[in-house]
Coordinates of C-alpha atoms and ligand atoms in Angstrom, one line a residue:
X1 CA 15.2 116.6 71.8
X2 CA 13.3 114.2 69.2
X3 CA 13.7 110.6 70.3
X4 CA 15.0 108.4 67.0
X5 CA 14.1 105.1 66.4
X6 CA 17.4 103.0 64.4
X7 CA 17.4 99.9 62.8
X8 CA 20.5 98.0 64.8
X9 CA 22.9 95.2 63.1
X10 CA 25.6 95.6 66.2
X11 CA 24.8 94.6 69.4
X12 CA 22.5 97.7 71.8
X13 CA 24.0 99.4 74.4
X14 CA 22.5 101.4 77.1
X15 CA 24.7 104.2 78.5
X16 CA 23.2 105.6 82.2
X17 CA 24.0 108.6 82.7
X18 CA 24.2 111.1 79.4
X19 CA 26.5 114.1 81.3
X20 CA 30.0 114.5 79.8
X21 CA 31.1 110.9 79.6
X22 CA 27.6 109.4 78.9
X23 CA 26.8 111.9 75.9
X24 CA 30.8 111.2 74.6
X25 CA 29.7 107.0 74.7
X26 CA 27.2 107.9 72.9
X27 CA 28.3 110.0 70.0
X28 CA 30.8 107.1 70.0
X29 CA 28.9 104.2 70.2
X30 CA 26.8 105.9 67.8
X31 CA 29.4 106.5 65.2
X32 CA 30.7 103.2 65.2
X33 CA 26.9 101.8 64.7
X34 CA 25.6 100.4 67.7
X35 CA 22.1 100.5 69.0
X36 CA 22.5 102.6 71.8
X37 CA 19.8 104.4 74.2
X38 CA 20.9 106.6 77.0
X39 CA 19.2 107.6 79.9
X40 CA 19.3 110.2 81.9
X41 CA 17.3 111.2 85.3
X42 CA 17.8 114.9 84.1
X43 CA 17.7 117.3 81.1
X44 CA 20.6 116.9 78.5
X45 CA 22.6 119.1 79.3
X46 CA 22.0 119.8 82.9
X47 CA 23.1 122.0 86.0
X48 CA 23.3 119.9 88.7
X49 CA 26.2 117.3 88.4
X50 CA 29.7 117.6 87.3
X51 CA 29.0 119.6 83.5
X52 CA 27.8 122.6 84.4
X53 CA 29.5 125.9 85.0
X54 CA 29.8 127.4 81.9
X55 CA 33.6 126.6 80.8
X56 CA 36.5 124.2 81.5
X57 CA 39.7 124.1 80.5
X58 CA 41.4 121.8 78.1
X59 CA 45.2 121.6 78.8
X60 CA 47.5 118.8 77.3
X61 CA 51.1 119.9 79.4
X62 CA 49.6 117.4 82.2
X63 CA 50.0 118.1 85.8
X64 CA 48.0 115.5 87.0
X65 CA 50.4 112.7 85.3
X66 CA 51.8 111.3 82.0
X67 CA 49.5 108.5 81.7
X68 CA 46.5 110.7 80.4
X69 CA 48.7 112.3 77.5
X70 CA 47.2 109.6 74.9
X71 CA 43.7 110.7 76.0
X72 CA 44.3 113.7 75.7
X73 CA 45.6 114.0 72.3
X74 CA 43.0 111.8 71.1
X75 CA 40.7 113.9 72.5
X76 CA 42.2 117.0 71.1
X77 CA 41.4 115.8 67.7
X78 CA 37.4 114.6 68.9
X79 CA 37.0 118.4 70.5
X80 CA 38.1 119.8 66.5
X81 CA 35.9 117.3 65.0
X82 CA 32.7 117.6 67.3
X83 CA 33.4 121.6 67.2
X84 CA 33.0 121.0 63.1
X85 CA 29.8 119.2 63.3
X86 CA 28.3 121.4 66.0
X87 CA 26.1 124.4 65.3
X88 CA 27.7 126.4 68.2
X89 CA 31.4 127.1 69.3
X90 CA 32.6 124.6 71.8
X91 CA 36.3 125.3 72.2
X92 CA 38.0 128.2 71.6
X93 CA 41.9 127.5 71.5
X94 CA 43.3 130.5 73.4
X95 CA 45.8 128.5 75.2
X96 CA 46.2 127.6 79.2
X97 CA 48.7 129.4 81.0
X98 CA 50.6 128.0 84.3
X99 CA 51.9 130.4 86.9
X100 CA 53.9 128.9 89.8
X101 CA 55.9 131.1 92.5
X102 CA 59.2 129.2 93.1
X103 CA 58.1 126.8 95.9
X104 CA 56.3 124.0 93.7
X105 CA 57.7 121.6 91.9
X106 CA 54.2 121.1 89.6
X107 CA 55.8 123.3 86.6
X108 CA 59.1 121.9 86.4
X109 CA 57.4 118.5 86.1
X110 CA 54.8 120.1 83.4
X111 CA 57.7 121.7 81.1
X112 CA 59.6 118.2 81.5
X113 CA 56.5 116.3 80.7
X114 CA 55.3 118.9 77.8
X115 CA 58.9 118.4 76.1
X116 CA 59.0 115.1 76.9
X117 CA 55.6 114.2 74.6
X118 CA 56.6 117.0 72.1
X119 CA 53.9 119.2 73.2
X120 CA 53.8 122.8 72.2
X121 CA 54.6 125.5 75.4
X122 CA 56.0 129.0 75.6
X123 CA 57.7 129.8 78.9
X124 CA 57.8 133.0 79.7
X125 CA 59.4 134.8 82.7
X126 CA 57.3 137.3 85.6
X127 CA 58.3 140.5 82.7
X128 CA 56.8 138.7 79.7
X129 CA 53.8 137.8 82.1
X130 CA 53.1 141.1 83.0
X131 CA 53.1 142.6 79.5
X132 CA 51.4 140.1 78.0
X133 CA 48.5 139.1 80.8
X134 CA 48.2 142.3 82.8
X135 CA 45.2 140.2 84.6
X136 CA 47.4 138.8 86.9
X137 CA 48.3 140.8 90.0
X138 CA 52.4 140.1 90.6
X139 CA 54.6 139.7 93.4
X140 CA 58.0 139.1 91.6
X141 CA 59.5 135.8 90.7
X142 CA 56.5 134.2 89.5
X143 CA 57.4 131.7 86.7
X144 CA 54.4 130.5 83.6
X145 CA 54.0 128.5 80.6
X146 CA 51.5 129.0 77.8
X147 CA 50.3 125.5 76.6
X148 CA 49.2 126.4 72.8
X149 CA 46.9 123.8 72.8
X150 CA 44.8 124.5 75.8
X151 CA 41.8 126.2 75.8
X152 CA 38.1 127.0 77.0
X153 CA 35.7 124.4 76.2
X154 CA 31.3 124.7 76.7
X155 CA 30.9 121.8 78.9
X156 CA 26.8 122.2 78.7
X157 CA 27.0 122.8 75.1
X158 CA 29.5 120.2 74.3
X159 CA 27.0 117.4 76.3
X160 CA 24.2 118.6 74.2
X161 CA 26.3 118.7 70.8
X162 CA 27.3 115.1 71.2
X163 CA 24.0 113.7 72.5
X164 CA 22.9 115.5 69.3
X165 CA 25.6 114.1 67.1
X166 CA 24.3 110.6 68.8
X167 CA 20.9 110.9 67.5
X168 CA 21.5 112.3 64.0
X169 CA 23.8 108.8 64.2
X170 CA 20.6 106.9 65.4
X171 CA 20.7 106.9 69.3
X172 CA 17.9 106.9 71.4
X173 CA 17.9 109.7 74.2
X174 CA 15.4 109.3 77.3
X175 CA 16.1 112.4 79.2
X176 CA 14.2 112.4 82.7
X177 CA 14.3 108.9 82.8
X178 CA 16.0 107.9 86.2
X179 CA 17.6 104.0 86.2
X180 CA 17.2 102.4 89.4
X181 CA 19.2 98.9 88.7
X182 CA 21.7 97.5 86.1
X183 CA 21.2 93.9 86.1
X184 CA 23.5 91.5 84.3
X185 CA 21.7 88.6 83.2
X186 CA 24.5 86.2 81.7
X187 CA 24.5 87.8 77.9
X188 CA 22.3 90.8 78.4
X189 CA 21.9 93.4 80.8
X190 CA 18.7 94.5 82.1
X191 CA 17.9 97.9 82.7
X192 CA 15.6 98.6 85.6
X193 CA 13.8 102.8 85.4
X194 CA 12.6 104.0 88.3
X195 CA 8.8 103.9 87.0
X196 CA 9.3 100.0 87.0
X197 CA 9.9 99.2 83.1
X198 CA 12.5 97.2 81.9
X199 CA 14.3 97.5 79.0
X200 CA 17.0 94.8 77.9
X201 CA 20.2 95.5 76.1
X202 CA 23.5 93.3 75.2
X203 CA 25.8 96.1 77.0
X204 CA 25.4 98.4 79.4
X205 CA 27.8 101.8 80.3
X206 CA 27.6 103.3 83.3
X207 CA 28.2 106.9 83.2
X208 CA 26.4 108.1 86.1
X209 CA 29.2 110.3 87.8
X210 CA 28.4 111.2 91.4
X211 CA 25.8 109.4 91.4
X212 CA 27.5 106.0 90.8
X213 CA 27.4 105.1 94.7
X214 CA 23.4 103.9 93.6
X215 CA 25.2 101.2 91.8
X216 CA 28.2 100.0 93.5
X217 CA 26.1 97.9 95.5
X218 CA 27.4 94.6 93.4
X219 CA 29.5 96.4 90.3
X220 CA 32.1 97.1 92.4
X221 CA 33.2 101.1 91.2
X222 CA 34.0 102.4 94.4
X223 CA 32.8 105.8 93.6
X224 CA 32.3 108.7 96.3
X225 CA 30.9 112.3 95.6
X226 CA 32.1 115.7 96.5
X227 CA 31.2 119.0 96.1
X228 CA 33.1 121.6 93.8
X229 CA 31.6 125.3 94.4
X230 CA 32.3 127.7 91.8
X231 CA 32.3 131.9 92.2
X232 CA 31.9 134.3 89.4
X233 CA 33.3 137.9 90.0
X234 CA 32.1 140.8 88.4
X235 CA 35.1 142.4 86.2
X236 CA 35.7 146.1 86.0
X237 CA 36.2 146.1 82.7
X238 CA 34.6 142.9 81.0
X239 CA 36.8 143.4 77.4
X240 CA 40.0 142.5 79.6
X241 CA 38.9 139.4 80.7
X242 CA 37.5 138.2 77.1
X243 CA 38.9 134.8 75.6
X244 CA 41.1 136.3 73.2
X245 CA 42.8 138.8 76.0
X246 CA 42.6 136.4 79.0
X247 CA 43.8 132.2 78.9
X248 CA 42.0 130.1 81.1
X249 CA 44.8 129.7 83.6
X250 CA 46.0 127.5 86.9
X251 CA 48.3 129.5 89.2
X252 CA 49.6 128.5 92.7
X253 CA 51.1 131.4 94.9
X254 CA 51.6 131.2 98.7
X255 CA 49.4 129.3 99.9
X256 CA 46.8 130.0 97.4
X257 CA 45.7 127.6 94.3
X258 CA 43.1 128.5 91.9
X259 CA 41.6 127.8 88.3
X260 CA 40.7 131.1 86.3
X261 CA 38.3 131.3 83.0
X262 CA 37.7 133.9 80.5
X263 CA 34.4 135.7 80.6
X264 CA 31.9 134.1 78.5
X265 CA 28.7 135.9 79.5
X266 CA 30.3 139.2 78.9
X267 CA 31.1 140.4 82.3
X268 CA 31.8 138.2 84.7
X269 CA 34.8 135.6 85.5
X270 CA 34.8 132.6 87.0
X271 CA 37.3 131.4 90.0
X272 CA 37.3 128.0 90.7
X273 CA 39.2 126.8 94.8
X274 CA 41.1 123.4 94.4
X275 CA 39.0 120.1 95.8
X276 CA 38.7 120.9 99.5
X277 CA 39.4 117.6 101.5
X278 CA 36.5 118.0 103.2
X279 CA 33.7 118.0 100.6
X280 CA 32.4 114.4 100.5
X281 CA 28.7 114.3 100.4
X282 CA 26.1 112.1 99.0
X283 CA 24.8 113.2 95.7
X284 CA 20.8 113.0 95.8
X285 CA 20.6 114.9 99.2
X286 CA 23.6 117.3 99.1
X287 CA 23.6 120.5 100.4
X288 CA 23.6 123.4 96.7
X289 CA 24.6 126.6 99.3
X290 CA 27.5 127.6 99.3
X291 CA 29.6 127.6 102.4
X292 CA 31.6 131.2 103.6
X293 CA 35.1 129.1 103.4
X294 CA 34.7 128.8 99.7
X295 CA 33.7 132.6 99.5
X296 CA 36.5 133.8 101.8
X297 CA 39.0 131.7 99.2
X298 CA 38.3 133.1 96.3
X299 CA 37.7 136.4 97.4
X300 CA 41.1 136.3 98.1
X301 CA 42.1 135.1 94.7
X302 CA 40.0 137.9 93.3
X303 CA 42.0 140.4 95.8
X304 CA 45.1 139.5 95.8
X305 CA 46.4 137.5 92.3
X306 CA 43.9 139.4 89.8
X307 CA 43.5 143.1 89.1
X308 CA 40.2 144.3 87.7
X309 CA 37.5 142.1 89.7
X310 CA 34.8 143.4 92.0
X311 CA 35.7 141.2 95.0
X312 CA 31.8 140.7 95.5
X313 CA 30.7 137.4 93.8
X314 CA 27.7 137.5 91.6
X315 CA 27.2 134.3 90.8
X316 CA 27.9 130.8 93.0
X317 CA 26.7 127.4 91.8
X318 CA 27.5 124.2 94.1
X319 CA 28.8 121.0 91.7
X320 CA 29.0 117.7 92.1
X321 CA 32.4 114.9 90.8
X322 CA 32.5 111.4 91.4
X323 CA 36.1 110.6 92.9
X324 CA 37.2 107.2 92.9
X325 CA 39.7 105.5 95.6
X326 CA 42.8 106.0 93.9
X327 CA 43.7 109.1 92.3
X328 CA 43.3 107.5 88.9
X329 CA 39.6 107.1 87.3
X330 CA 37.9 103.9 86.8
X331 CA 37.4 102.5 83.4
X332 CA 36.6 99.3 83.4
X333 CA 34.2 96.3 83.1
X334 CA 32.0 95.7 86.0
X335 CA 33.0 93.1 89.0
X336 CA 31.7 90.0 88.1
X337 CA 29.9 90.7 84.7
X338 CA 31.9 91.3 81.2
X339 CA 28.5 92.9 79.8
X340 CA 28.4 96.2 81.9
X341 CA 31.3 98.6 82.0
X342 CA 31.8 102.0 83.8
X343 CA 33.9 105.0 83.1
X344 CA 33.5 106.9 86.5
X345 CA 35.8 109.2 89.3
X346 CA 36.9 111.8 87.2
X347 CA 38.3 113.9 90.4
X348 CA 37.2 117.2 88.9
X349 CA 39.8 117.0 85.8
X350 CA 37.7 114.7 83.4
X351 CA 35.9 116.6 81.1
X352 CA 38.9 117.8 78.7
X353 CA 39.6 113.9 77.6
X354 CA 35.9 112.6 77.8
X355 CA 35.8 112.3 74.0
X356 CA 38.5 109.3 74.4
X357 CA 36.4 108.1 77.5
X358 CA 33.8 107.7 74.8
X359 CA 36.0 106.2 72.6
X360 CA 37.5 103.6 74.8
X361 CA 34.5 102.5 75.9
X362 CA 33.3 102.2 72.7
X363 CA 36.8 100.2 71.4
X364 CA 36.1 97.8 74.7
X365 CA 32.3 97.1 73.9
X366 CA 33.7 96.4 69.9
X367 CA 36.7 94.0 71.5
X368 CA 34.3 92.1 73.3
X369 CA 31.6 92.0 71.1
X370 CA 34.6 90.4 68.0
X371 CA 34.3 93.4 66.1
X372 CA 37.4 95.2 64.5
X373 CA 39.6 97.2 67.4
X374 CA 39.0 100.7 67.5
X375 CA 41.0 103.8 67.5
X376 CA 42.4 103.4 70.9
X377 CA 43.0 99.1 71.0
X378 CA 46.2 98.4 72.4
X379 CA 46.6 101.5 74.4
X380 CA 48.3 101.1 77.5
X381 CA 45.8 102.5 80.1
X382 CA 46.5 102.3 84.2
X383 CA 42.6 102.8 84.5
X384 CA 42.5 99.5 87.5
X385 CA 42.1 96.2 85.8
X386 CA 41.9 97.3 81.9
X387 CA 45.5 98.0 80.9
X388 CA 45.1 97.0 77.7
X389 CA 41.7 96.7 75.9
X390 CA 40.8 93.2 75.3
X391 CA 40.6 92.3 72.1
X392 CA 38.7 88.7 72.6
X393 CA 35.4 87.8 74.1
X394 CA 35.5 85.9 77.9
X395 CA 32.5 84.7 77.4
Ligands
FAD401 C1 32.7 122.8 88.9 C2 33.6 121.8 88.1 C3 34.7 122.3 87.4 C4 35.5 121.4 86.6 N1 36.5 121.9 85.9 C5 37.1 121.1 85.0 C6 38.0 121.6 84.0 O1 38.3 122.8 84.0 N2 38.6 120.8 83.1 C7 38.3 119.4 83.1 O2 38.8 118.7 82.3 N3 37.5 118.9 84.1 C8 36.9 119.7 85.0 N4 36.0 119.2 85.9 C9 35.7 117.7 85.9 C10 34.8 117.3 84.8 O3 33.8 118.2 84.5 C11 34.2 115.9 85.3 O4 35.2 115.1 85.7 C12 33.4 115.3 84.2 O5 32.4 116.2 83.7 C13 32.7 114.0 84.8 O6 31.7 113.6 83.9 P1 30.7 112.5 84.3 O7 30.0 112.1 83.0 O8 31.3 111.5 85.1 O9 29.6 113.2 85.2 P2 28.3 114.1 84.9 O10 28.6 115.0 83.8 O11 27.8 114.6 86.2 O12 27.3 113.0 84.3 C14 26.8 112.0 85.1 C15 25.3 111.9 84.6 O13 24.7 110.7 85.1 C16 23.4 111.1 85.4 N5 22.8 110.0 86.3 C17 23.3 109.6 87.4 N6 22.6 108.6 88.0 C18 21.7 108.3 87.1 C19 20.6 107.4 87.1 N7 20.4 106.5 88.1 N8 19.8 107.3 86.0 C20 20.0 108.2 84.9 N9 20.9 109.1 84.9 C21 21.8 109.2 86.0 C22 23.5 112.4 86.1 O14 22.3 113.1 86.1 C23 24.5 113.1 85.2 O15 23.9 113.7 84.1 C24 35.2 120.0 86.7 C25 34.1 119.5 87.4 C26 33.3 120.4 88.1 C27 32.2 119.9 88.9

């Protein structure tokens, strides 16, 4: 990627980490005319952290919780905007469909949420399911919604669309550029590569993801790792399993719970297992094999809920998420220091609102710094300490 120098009037920023929420901070950042450089100890995009895997799905009727419906409409409208500017198709809106049995509670509380925040659903009952999404293997009783707004998104292609929108903006991209320290020095930040330079800045962002443990030494982020294994299945008849014909979807049945993506490489699909308790690990030395568990999981998803897969996988890739202590990701200045600030812990739902992670960022850097508030100021946000972005300086 060619490496731009700008000409800064707002204060610099260094964002470590460029993956989903780095590349985001950046376009952002960008946008709003800071000096920013990211750095990243990989390619941009990259396989080995929490944006690869070909597709993820965007969904605004919110399982997870109410409190990330403003991010996510926000976001809807960033996803439109950076699809516009980008010279390659990074989300296709072909809707996420739910499927419960009747023994959860998860899609009562989606409809109620969904009407609750006028967002856009279709219910339909195990009939309309079956004519319309023949896909999905049946057992009677099952119950689904259609959220019209969902869809697939490119997570690699998305990172490199917005860390190209950054540059064309005047960012400064050092890919394969590892940072070994954040330091805050009273009112700058020093950043400390692994090949010994230093380069100063008046903010710094920390986006590093799984990785973040490296840093919580004094910043305080609480961040652990874990592994998320993914399983692409050969499908009989790719053209059934296309975006148009098949929603990414989330379905629970027995004891069973899986994420499901259209094929996108024209004849394979993807089946994702929920986060396994059990899959802490540290994110330099983990362990990229698969493990039979995962396998035997999914195998049974492509078995038993779907019709139309081989039941052999063709494809695994081992992931990596940063997850923080609560269930709720941290965005928020650093312990100690109002000049470095980290957006990390996504729990392996992130990447749908990481546009607004971007932007909020980018709205907290501009309240502290006494410029105007951004698109997001006076949101109210549960994200630990920063309810509310601060709209004056504390130093
Ligand atoms: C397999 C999988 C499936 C998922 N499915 C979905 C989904 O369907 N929908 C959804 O919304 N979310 C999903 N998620 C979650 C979502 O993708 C993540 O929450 C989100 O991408 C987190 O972004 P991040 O920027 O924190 O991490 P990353 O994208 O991993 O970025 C962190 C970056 O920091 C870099 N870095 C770390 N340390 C340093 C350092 N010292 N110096 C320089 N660079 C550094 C890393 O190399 C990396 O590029 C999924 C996650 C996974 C893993």
């Amino acid at each position: 990627m060619t490496m731009t120098v700008n000409t800064p009037c707002l204060p610099s920023v260094a964002v470590v980490g460029v993956g989903a929420m780095g590349a985001m901070t950046m376009w952002r950042l960008a946008e709003a005319g800071f000096a920013v450089t990211g750095y990243e100890q990989f390619g941009v995009p990259h396989d080995r952290g929490a944006h690869g895997a070909e597709t993820r799905i965007y969904r605004m009727a919110y399982r997870e919780g109410e409190v990330y419906i403003p991010l996510l409409k926000h976001s809807y409208r960033l996803w439109h905007e950076l699809n516009g500017l980008a010279d390659r198709s990074l989300f296709i809106q072909n809707g996420c469909l739910y499927i419960s049995d009747m023994q959860r509670p998860w899609l009562d509380e989606t409809i109620a949420s969904a009407q609750a925040h006028d967002i856009p659903i279709v219910e339909l009952t195990d009939a309309d399911l079956a004519a319309r999404y023949p896909q999905h293997r049946l057992y009677g009783g099952e119950r689904a919604i259609l959220d019209l707004l969902g869809g697939t998104l490119r997570p690699e292609q998305a990172v490199l669309a917005a860390a190209q929108q950054a540059v064309k903006a005047g960012a400064v991209l050092r890919d394969y550029s590892p940072v070994r320290d954040v330091v805050p020095l009273g009112g700058a930040v020093e950043i400390v590569l692994e090949d010994g330079t230093r380069d100063r800045h008046d903010y710094a962002v920390i986006t590093s993801g799984a990785w973040t443990s490296a840093f919580q030494r004094d910043l305080g982020f609480g961040i652990t790792a874990r592994r998320l294994p993914g399983t692409w299945y050969p499908a009989a008849d790719p053209a059934s399993f296309s975006p148009a014909r098949f929603p990414v979807c989330l379905r629970s049945a027995g004891d069973l719970d899986y994420s499901g993506f259209p094929s996108v490489d024209g004849w394979s699909v993807k089946v994702m297992p929920p986060v396994f308790p059990d899959t802490e690990t540290v994110a330099e030395t983990t362990d990229r094999d698969i493990r039979p568990r995962d396998i035997a999981y999914t195998r049974r998803v492509a078995r038993e809920l779907l019709h139309g897969l081989i039941d052999r996988p063709a494809r695994t890739g081992v992931f990596l998420d940063g997850f923080a202590e609560t269930d709720l990701p941290v965005i928020d200045y650093a312990d100690g220091t109002d000049r470095v600030l980290g957006a990390v812990g996504f729990a392996g739902h992130g990447f749908k609102y990481s546009p607004s992670v971007g932007q909020l960022l980018t709205d907290l850097v501009a309240a502290h710094a006494g410029l105007a508030p951004g698109e997001l100021a006076g949101t109210e946000l549960p994200f630990r300490r920063s309810t509310t972005i601060r709209s004056t300086s504390t130093e």
